[in-house]
Each structure stands twice: as structure tokens, then as C-alpha cells.
CSV table of C-alpha atoms in Angstrom, one decimal:
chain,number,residue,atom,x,y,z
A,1,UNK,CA,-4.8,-47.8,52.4
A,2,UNK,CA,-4.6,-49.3,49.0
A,3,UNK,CA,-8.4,-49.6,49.1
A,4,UNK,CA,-8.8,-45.9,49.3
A,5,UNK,CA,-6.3,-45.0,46.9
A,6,UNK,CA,-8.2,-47.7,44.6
A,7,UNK,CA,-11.9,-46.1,45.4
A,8,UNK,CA,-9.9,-42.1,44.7
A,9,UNK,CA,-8.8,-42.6,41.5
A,10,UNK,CA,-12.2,-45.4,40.1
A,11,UNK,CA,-13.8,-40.9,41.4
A,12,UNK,CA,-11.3,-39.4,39.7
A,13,UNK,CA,-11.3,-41.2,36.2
A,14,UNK,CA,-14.6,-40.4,35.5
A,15,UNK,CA,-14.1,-36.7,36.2
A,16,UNK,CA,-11.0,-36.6,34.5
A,17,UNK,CA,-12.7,-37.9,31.4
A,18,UNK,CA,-15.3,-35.4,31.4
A,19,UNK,CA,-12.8,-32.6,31.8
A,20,UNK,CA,-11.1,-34.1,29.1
A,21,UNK,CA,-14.5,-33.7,26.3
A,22,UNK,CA,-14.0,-30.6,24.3
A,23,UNK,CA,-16.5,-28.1,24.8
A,24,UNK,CA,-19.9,-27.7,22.5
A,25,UNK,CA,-19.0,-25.3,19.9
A,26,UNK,CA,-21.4,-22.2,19.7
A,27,UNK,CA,-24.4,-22.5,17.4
A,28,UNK,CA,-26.0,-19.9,15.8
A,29,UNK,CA,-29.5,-19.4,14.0
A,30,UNK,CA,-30.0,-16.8,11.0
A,31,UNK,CA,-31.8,-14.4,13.4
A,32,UNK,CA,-28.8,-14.4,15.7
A,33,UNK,CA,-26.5,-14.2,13.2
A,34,UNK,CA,-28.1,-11.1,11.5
A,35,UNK,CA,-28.2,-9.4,15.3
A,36,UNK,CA,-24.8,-9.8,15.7
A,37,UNK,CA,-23.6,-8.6,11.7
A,38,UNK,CA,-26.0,-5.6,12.4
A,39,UNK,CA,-24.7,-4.5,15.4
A,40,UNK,CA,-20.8,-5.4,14.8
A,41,UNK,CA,-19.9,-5.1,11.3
A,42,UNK,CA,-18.1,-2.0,10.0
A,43,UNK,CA,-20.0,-1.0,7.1
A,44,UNK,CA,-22.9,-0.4,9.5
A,45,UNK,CA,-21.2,1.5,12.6
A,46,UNK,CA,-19.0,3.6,9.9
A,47,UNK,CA,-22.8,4.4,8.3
A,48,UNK,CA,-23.7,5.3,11.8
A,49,UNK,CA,-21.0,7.6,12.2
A,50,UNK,CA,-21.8,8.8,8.8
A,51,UNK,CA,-25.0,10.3,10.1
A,52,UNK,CA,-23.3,11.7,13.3
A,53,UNK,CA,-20.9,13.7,10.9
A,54,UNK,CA,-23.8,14.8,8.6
A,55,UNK,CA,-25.5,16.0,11.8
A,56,UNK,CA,-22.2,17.9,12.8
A,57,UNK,CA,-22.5,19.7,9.3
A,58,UNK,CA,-26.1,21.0,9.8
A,59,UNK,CA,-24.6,22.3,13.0
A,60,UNK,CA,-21.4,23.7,11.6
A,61,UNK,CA,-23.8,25.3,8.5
A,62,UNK,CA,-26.4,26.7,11.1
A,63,UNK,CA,-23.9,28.8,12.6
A,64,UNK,CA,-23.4,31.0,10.0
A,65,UNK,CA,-27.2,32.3,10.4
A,66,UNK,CA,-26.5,33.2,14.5
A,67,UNK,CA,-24.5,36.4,15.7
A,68,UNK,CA,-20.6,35.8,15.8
A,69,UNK,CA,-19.4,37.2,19.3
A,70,UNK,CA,-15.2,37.2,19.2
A,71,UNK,CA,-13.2,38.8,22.2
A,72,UNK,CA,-9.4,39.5,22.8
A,73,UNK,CA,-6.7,40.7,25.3
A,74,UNK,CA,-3.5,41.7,24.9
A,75,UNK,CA,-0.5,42.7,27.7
A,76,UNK,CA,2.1,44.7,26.5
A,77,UNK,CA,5.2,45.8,28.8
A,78,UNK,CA,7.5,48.3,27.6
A,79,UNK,CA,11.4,48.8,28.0
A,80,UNK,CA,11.1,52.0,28.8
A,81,UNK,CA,8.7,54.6,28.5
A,82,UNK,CA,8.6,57.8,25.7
A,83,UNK,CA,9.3,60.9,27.8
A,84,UNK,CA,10.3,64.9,26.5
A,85,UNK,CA,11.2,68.0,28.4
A,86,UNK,CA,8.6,71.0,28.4
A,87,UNK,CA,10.3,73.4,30.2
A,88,UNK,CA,11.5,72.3,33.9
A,89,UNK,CA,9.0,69.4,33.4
A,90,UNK,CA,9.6,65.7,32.2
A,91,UNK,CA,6.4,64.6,30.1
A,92,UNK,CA,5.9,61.0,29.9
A,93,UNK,CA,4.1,59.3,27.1
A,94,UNK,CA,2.2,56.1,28.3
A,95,UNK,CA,3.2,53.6,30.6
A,96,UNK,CA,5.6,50.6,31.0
A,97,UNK,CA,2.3,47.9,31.5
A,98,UNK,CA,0.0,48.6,28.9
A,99,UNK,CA,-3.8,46.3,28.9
A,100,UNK,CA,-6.0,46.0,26.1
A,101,UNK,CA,-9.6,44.2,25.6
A,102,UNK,CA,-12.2,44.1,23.1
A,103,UNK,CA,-15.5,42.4,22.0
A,104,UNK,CA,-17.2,42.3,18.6
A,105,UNK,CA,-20.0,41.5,17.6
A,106,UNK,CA,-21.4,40.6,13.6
A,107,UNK,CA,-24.3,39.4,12.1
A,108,UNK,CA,-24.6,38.4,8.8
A,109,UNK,CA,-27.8,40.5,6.8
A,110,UNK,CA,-27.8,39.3,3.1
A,111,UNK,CA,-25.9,36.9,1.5
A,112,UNK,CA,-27.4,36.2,-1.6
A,113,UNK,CA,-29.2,33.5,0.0
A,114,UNK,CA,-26.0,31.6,0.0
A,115,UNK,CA,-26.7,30.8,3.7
A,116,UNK,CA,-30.2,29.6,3.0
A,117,UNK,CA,-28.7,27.4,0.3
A,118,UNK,CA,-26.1,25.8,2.6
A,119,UNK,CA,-28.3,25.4,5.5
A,120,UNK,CA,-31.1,23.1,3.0
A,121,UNK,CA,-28.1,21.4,1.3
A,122,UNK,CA,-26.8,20.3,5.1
A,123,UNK,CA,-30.0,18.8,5.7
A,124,UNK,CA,-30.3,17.2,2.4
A,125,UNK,CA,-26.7,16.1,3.3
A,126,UNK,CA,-28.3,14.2,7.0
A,127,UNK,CA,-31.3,12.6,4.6
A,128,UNK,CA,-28.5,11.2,2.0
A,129,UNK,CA,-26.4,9.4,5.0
A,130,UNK,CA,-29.6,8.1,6.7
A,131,UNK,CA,-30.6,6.9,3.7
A,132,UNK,CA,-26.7,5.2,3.4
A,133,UNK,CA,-27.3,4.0,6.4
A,134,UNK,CA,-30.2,2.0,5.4
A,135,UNK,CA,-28.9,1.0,2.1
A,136,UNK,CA,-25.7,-0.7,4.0
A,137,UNK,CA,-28.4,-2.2,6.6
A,138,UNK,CA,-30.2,-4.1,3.8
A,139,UNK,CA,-27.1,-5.0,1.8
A,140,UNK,CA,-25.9,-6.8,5.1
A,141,UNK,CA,-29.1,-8.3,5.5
A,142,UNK,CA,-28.5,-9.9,1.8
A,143,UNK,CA,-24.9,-11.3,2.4
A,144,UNK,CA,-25.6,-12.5,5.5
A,145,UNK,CA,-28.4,-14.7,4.6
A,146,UNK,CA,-26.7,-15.9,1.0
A,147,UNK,CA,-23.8,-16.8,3.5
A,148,UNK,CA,-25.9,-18.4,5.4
A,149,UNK,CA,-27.6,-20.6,3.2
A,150,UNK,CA,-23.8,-21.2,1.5
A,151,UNK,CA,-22.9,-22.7,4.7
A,152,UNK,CA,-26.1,-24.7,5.5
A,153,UNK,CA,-25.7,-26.4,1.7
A,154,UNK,CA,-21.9,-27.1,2.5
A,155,UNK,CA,-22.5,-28.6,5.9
A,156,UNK,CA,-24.9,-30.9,3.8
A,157,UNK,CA,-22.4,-31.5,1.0
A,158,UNK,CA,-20.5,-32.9,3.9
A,159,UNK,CA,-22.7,-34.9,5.4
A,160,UNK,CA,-23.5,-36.4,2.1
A,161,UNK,CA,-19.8,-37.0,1.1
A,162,UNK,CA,-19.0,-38.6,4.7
A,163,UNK,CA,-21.7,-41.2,4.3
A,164,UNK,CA,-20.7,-41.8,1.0
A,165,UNK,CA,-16.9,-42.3,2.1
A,166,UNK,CA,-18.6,-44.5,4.8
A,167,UNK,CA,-21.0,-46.7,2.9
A,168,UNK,CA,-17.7,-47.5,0.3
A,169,UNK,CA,-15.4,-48.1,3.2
A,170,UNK,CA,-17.7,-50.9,4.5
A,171,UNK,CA,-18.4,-52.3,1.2
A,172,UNK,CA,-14.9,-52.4,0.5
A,173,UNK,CA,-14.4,-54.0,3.6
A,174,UNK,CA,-17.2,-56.6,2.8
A,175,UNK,CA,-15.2,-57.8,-0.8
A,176,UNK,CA,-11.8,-57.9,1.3
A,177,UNK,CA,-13.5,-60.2,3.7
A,178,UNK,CA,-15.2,-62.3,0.3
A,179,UNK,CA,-11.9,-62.2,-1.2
A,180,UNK,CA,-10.4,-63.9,2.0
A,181,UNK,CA,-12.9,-66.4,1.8
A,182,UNK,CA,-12.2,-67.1,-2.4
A,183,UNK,CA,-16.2,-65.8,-3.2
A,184,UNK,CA,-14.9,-63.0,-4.3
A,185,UNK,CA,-12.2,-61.6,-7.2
A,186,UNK,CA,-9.3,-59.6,-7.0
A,187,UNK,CA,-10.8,-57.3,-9.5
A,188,UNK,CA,-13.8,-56.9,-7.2
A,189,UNK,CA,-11.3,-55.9,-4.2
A,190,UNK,CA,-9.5,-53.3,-6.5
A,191,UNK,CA,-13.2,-52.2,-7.5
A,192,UNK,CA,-13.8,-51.0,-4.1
A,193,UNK,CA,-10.4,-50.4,-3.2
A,194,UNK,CA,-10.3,-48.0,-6.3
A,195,UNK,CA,-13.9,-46.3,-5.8
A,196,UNK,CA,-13.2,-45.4,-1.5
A,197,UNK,CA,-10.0,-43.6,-3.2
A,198,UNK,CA,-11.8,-42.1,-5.3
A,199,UNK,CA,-14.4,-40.6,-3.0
A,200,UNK,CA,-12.5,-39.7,0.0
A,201,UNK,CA,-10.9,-36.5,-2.1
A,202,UNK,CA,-14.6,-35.8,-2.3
A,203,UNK,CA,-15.0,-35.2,1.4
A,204,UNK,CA,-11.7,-33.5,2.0
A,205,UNK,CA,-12.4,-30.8,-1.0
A,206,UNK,CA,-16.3,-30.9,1.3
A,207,UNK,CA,-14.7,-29.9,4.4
A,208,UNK,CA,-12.1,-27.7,3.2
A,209,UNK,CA,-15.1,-25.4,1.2
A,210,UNK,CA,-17.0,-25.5,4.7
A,211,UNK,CA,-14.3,-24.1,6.5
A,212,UNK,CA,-13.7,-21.5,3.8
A,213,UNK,CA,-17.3,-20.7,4.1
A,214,UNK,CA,-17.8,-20.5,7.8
A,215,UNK,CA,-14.0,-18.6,8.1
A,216,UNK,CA,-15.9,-15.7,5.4
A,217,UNK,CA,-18.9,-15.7,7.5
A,218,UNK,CA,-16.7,-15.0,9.9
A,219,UNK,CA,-14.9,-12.1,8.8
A,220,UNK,CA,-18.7,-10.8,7.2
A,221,UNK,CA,-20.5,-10.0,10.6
A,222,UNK,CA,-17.4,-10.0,13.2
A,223,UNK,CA,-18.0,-13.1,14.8
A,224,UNK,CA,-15.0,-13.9,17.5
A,225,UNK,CA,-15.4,-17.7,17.9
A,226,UNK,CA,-13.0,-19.3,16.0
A,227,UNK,CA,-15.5,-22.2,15.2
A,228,UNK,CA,-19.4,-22.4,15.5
A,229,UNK,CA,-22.3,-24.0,14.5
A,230,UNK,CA,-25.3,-23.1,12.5
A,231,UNK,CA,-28.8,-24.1,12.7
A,232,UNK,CA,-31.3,-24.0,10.3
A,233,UNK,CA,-32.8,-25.3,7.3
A,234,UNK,CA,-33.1,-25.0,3.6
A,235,UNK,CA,-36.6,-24.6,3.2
A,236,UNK,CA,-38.7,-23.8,0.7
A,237,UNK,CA,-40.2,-20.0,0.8
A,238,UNK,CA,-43.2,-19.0,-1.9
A,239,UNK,CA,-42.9,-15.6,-3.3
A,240,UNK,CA,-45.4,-14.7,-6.0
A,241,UNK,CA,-45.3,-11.4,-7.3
A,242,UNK,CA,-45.9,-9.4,-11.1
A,243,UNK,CA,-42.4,-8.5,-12.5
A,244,UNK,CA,-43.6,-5.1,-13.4
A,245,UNK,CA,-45.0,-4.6,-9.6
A,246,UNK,CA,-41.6,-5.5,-8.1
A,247,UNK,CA,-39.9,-3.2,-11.0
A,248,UNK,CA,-41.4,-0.4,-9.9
A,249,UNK,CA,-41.5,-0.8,-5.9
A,250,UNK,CA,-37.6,-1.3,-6.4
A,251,UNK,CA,-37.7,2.7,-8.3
A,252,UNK,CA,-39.9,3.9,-5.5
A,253,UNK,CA,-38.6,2.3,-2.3
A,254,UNK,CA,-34.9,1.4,-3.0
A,255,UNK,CA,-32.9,3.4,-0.6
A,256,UNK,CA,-30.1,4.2,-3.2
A,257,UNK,CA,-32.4,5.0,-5.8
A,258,UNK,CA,-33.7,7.5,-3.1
A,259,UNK,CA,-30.1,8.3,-1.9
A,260,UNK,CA,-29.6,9.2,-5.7
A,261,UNK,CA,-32.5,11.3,-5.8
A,262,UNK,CA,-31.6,13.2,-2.7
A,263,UNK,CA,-27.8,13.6,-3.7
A,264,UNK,CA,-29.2,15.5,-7.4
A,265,UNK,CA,-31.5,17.9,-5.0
A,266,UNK,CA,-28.3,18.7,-2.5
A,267,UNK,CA,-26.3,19.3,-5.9
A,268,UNK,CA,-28.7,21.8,-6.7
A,269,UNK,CA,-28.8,23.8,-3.2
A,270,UNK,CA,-25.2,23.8,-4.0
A,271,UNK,CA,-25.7,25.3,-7.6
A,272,UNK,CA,-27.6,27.8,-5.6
A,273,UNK,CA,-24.8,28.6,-2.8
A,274,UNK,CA,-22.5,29.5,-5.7
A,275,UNK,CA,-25.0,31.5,-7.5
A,276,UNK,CA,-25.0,33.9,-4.1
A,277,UNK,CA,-21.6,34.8,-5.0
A,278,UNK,CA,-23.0,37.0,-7.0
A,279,UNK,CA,-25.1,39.4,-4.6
A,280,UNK,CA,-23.2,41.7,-2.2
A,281,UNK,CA,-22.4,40.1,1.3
A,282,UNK,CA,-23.7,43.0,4.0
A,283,UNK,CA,-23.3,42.3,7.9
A,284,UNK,CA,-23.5,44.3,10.8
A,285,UNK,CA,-21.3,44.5,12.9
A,286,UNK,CA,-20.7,46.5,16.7
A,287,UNK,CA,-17.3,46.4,18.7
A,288,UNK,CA,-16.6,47.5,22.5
A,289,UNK,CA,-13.2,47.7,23.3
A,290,UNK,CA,-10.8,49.6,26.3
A,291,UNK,CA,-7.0,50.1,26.9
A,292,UNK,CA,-5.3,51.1,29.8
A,293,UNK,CA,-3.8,53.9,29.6
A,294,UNK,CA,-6.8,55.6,27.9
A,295,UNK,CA,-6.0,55.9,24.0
A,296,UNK,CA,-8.4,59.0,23.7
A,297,UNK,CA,-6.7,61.7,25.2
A,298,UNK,CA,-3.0,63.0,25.8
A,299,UNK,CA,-1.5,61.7,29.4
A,300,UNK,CA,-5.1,60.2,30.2
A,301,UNK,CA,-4.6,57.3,32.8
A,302,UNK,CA,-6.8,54.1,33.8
A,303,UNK,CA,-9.1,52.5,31.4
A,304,UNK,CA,-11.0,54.1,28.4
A,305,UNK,CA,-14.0,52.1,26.8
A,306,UNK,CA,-15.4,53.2,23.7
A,307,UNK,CA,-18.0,51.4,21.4
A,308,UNK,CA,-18.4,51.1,17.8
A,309,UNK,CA,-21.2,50.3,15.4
A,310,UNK,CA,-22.6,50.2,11.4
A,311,UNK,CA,-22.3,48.1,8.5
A,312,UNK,CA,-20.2,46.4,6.3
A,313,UNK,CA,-20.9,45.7,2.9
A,314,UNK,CA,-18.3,43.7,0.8
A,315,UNK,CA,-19.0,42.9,-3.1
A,316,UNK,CA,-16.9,41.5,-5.5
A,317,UNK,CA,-17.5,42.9,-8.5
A,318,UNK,CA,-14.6,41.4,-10.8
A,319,UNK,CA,-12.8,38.2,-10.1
A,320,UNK,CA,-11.2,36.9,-13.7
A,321,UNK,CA,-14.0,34.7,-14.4
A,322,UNK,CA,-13.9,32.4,-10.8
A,323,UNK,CA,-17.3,32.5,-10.0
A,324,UNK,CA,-18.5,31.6,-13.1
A,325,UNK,CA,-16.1,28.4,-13.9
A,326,UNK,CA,-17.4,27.6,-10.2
A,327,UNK,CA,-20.9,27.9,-11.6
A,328,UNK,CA,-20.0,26.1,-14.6
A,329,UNK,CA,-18.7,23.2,-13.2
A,330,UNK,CA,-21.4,22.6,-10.7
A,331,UNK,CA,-24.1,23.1,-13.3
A,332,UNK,CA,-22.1,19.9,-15.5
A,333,UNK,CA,-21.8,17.8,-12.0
A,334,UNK,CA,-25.8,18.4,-12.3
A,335,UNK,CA,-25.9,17.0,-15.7
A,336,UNK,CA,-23.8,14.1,-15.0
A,337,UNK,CA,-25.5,13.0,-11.8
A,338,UNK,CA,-28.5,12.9,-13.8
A,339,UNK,CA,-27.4,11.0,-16.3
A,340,UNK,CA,-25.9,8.6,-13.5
A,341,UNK,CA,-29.5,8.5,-12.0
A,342,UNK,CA,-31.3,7.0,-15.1
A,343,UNK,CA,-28.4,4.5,-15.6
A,344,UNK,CA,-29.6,3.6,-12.0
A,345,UNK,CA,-33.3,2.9,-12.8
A,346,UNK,CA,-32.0,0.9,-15.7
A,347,UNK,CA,-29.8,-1.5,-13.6
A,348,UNK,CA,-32.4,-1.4,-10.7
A,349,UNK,CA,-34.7,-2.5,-13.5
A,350,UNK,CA,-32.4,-5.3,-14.9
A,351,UNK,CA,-31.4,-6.3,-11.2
A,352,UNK,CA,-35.1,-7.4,-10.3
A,353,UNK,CA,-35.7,-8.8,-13.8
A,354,UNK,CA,-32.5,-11.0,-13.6
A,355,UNK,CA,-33.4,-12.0,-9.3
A,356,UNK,CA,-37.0,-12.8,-10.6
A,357,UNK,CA,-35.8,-14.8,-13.4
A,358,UNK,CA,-33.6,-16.9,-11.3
A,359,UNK,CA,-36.5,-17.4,-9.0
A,360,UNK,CA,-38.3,-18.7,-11.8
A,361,UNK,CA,-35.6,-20.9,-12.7
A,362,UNK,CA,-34.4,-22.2,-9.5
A,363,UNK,CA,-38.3,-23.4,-8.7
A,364,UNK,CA,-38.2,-25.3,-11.9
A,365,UNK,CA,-34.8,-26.8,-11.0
A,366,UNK,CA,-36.3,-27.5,-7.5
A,367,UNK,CA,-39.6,-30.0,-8.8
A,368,UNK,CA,-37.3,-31.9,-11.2
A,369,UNK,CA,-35.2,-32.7,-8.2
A,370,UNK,CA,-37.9,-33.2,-5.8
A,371,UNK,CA,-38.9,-35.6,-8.4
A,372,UNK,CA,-35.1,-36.5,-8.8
A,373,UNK,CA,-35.5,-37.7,-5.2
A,374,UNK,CA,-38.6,-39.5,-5.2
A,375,UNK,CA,-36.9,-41.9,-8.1
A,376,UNK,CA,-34.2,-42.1,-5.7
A,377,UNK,CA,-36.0,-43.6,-2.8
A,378,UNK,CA,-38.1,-45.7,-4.9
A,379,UNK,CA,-35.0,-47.1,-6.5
A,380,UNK,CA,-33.5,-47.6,-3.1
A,381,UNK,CA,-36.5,-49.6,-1.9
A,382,UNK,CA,-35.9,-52.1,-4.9
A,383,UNK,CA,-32.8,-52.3,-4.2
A,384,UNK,CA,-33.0,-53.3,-0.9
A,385,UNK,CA,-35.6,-56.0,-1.7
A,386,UNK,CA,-33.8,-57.5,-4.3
A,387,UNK,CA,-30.3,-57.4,-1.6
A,388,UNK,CA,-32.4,-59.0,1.0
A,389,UNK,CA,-33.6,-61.5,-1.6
A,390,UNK,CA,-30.4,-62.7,-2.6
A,391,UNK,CA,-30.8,-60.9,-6.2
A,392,UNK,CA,-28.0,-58.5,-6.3
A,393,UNK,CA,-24.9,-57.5,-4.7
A,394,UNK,CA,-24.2,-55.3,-1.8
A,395,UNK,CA,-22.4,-52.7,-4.4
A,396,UNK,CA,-26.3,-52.4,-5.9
A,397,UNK,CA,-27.7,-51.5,-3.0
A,398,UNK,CA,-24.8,-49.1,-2.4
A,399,UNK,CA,-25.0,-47.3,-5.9
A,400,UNK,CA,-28.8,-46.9,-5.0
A,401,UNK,CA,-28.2,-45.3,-1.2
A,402,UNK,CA,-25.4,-43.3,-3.3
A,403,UNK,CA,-27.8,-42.3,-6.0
A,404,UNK,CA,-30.4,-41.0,-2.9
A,405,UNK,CA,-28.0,-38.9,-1.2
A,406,UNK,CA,-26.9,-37.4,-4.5
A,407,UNK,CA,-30.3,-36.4,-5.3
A,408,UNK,CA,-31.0,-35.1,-2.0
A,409,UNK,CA,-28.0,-33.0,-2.0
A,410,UNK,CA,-28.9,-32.1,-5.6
A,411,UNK,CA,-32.3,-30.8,-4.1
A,412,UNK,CA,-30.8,-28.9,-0.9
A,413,UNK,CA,-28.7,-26.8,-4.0
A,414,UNK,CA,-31.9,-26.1,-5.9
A,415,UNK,CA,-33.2,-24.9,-2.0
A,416,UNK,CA,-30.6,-23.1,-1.8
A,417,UNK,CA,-30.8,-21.4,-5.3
A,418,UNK,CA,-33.9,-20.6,-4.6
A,419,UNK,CA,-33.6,-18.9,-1.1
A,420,UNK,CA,-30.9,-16.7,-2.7
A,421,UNK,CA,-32.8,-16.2,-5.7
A,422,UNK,CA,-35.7,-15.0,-3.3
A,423,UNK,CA,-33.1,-13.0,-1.1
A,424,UNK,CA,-31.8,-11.0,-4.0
A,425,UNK,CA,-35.0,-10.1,-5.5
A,426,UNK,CA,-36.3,-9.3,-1.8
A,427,UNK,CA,-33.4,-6.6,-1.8
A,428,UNK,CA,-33.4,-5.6,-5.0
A,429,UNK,CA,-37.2,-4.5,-5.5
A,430,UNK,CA,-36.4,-2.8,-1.9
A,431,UNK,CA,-38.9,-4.9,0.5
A,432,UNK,CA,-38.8,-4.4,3.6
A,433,UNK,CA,-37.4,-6.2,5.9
A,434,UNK,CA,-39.2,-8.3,8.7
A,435,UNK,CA,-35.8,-8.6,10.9
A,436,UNK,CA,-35.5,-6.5,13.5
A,437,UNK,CA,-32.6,-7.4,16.2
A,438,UNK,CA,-34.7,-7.2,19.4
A,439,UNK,CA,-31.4,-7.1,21.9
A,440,UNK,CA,-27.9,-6.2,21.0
A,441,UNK,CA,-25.9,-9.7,20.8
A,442,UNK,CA,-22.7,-9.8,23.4
């Protein structure tokens, strides 16, 4: 019996233990991350609806163009019913249960082409939120990969930090253990005492700017695990282009530079609307109605249908200056948006100048630190030879692995400068974009 209940639990440790591992947290690569921000994050479903409710306007505006058909009913019961005497005879008015219906027709004629004008500016309206909708695509496109790369360059900043808390830690150890054995000072101890203190607020501020990161990211493209992994690299991406070039592909193919555009030509079919304000309105309109009793005659019973039919014509032809303060104000909204849409070229113009000039600058910074590193691991080499020769102290050969890590993590951030560099200028000249999510993410 005690053999059994030996062999049961030498089964059930094991399992126990692997129960007992925490589960892998998710990992995610850039392209999963954009699927998931571009089907989940609320600036892009609210543009979506944004071009659902544009659509609904066209519809709502289009309406005005198509025959109005209105109908109505009425019951009416009376207390009693209006009678005289003619004679011997009692002469009743009506009846106690009176019925009405009716159905008109109307169709507008001539507005002034104030109808035309509203119909055009409800499509220009559909074009302006499409074109919102892919202005808010490619802006989410942007933060997602600068978050990205953020996180990638903290996840090394930790990486870098741990092993240098870890390389100190054992050389600290090392002295404590040369100390013990009198080839070593105090001071030395208090050295490497002093420097692992030093170094370990280095990792916590590390870890506490990755979780800030990763808890943004997050929040940027509505991700529900609480924790997660990314993969990827910084890597290096070439992009050679003429500043002018880029300038002027961000004027032609920037979608709010084109939003812009479209919201000064939908201001103007507006100017147009208002202008019909000032033509007659004429519509015709036809009406079939009945009541029971019969309205056409004295003491007629049952129902009585009649029809009606002509025109209607209204004009206003004095209003105490409305119309033309309505005018007024729409023709200085013109002005303004205009003046709005050159300060737009300007910044779209100073936006790719300033993205290309960090390129430039961040690709400089990026060979002095590939050379940075190549020091760094030639440095390290010595200093291992001359540790394994007996020529220098373990805290050389530290500072050297110390110095390599540094100028690793040193070229990482000029990476990283760089992809964002590239990322910006990539959104700011407008190119276009070679993501496309192939499946919704769950």
C-alpha cells in the first residue's frame, strides 16, 4: 500500500509542477499589432461611422429632389348632433361619427438650385469623411510603429541594464571573496559594493519605462492582454529620396491636404444653397381627400372624395437683411478656410523637411555608433587577453563588457531614431502604405 501511494504522488509531482509554470505570455509582431489597432481602435471605427453618417446625409439631401406623398385620418364623434325644425320636420345637421382621410402629393419645381447645391455638397461631404477615414488610418499606422520601436529599444535598455546589474553583482562577489582571503582591500569591496548600488536603480527606472511603454501601447490599439510580448527587430531600413520630390508628393497625396481641398469646394456648394434663397421656391402640389358625411352638399350621407391640383409659388421678397448676413458669413468662412489651407501646405512643407532632416541626422548618428561598437568589441577582446594573461583585474574586463553593451544600446537608439525618422517622413510626404491586415485579428 505504501508502495502505491509512493509511485501516486513520484506521478503527481511532476504534473503538479507543470501546472504550476505560468503560462507563455502572448507575443506580437508589428504586422499583428497594426491588424489588431486597425481593426479595434476608436479613432478608426468612429471614422467608419463617420462615413456611414455622411452616406445618411446624401440620402437625407436626395430626398428633397423626389415627390413628397403625406396622408391623414381623423375620427371625430360628436355629443350630440345640430338639428332645427322646418315645419313638422326635424332637420339634422351631420352625424354623431364623423371620418376623414386625405393624401397629398408635392413636388418641388425650382428652387434656385438650392437643391442642386445641397445634393453636390452631400457628396462632397461622403468624399471629406472617406478621406478622414484614411487620414486616421495612416496616423494609426505612424503611432503604432513609433510605439513599436519605443518598446523594442526599452526591452533592450533592459536587457542591457540586467546584464550590467549582473556582471557587477558577480564582480562584487569576486572582491568579497578576495577580501575574505586578505588579496584584496576594503576599499576594493566598497568599490563594488558602491558601483552594483549604483546600477541596480538603472534597471528598475529600465523596467518601470517598459511597462509604461507596453501599458500605452496598450491603451493605443485596444489590446486586452494585460501583458505580452513583442517580436521584432531594430533594423536598419534605406530610404533615399529628393527633399523637393517628397515635398510635393506630401501636397498632392496627403489625405488632409486633400480633405482640406474637398472641405473649401463643399463650402462653396454651400455659398451656393444660400445664394438660392434668393429665387422663388415653386412646387406642385395635388391633394385627394373624402369625409364621411359628404362635406359637399346639405344632408348628403356616405363618403365624398374630391381632388385638388396647381401650384404653389412662395418668394420672400423682404426679410430685414437675413439672407444676406447668411451670405456674408459663409462667403468670410470661404476666406478663412482658404487662408487655413495655405497654412497647411506650409506645415506639410516644414513637416517633411523637419522628418527628412532627422533622417539625415539619425543615419549620421547611426555609423558613428556602428563604429562606437566596433571599438567596443575590439576593446573587449584586449581586455579579455590581457584578464586571461594575468595583466589586469576582473573590474577591466568588466568596464570593457560594460562599455560594449553601452555602445550597443547606444546603436539600437540611433536604429530606432532612425526607423521613426523614416516612419514620420513616410506619413508625412503621404506614401502609401504597404500594410494591409489580411484577416481581422480576434
Amino acid at each position: 500500500m505504501m508502495r502505491r501511494l509512493i509511485t501516486f504522488l513520484a506521478a503527481c509531482i511532476p504534473a503538479a509542477a507543470l501546472a504550476a509554470e505560468p503560462a507563455p505570455l502572448p507575443s506580437y509582431t508589428l504586422d499583428e499589432c497594426l491588424a489588431i489597432g486597425l481593426e479595434q481602435a476608436t479613432r478608426i471605427v468612429n471614422a467608419r461611422r463617420d462615413e456611414r453618417i455622411a452616406g445618411a446625409q446624401v440620402r437625407q439631401t436626395k430626398a428633397q429632389i423626389y415627390p413628397q406623398l403625406d396622408t391623414d385620418a381623423a375620427y371625430t364623434r360628436k355629443d350630440e348632433v345640430t338639428s332645427f325644425q322646418m315645419g313638422d320636420q326635424t332637420l339634422e345637421m351631420g352625424q354623431l361619427d364623423n371620418y376623414s382621410a386625405s393624401a397629398s402629393l408635392s413636388q418641388v419645381l425650382y428652387s434656385g438650385g438650392k437643391v442642386a447645391a445641397a445634393i453636390r455638397a452631400a457628396r462632397r461631404a461622403t468624399e471629406y469623411a472617406a478621406q478622414g477615414t484614411d487620414q486616421a488610418r495612416r496616423a494609426l499606422i505612424r503611432d503604432i510603429r513609433l510605439a513599436f520601436y519605443n518598446i523594442l529599444l526599452a526591452q533592450a535598455n533592459v536587457e542591457v541594464a540586467a546584464e550590467s546589474v549582473k556582471q557587477l553583482e558577480e564582480l562584487a562577489a569576486q572582491t568579497e571573496q578576495k577580501f575574505r582571503s586578505g588579496t584584496a582591500s576594503e576599499f576594493d569591496l566598497l568599490s563594488a559594493q558602491v558601483r552594483v548600488a549604483n546600477e541596480r536603480p538603472k534597471l528598475v527606472r529600465a523596467r518601470d519605462a517598459l511597462a509604461v511603454s507596453k501599458e500605452s501601447f496598450r491603451d493605443l490599439i485596444y489590446l486586452e492582454a494585460p501583458d505580452f510580448e513583442l517580436r521584432g527587430e531594430l533594423a536598419y531600413e534605406p530610404m533615399e529620396a529628393d527633399l523637393g520630390a517628397l515635398q510635393e508628393q506630401g501636397l498632392a497625396t496627403r489625405p488632409d491636404v486633400r480633405q482640406m481641398e474637398t472641405y473649401l469646394r463643399l463650402l462653396g456648394e454651400d455659398i451656393k444653397s444660400a445664394r438660392g434663397d434668393y429665387y422663388p421656391e415653386i412646387k406642385a402640389v395635388a391633394a385627394y381627400s373624402g369625409t364621411d358625411p359628404d362635406q359637399s352638399g346639405f344632408g348628403a350621407t356616405g363618403w365624398g372624395w374630391h381632388w385638388t391640383a396647381g401650384l404653389t409659388a412662395h418668394w420672400s421678397i423682404m426679410d430685414g437683411g437675413l439672407r444676406s448676413g447668411v451670405l456674408l458669413e459663409k462667403n468670410l468662412t470661404l476666406l478663412k478656410e482658404r487662408s487655413n489651407y495655405e497654412d497647411l501646405k506650409r506645415g506639410v512643407r516644414l513637416e517633411v523637411k523637419q522628418a527628412y532632416l532627422d533622417m539625415i541626422a539619425a543615419r549620421e548618428v547611426l555609423g558613428g555608433a556602428d563604429e562606437g561598437v566596433a571599438l567596443a568589441e575590439k576593446a573587449l577582446e584586449i581586455a579579455r587577453t590581457r584578464f586571461e594573461q594575468g595583466l589586469s583585474t576582473y573590474l577591466e574586463f568588466t568596464d570593457a563588457n560594460l562599455a560594449l553593451n553601452t555602445a550597443r544600446l547606444t546603436r539600437l537608439t540611433a536604429l530606432k531614431a532612425h526607423l521613426g525618422a523614416v516612419t514620420s517622413l513616410r506619413y508625412a510626404c503621404g506614401a502609401t502604405e504597404d500594410f494591409e491586415p489580411k484577416e481581422p485579428m480576434p
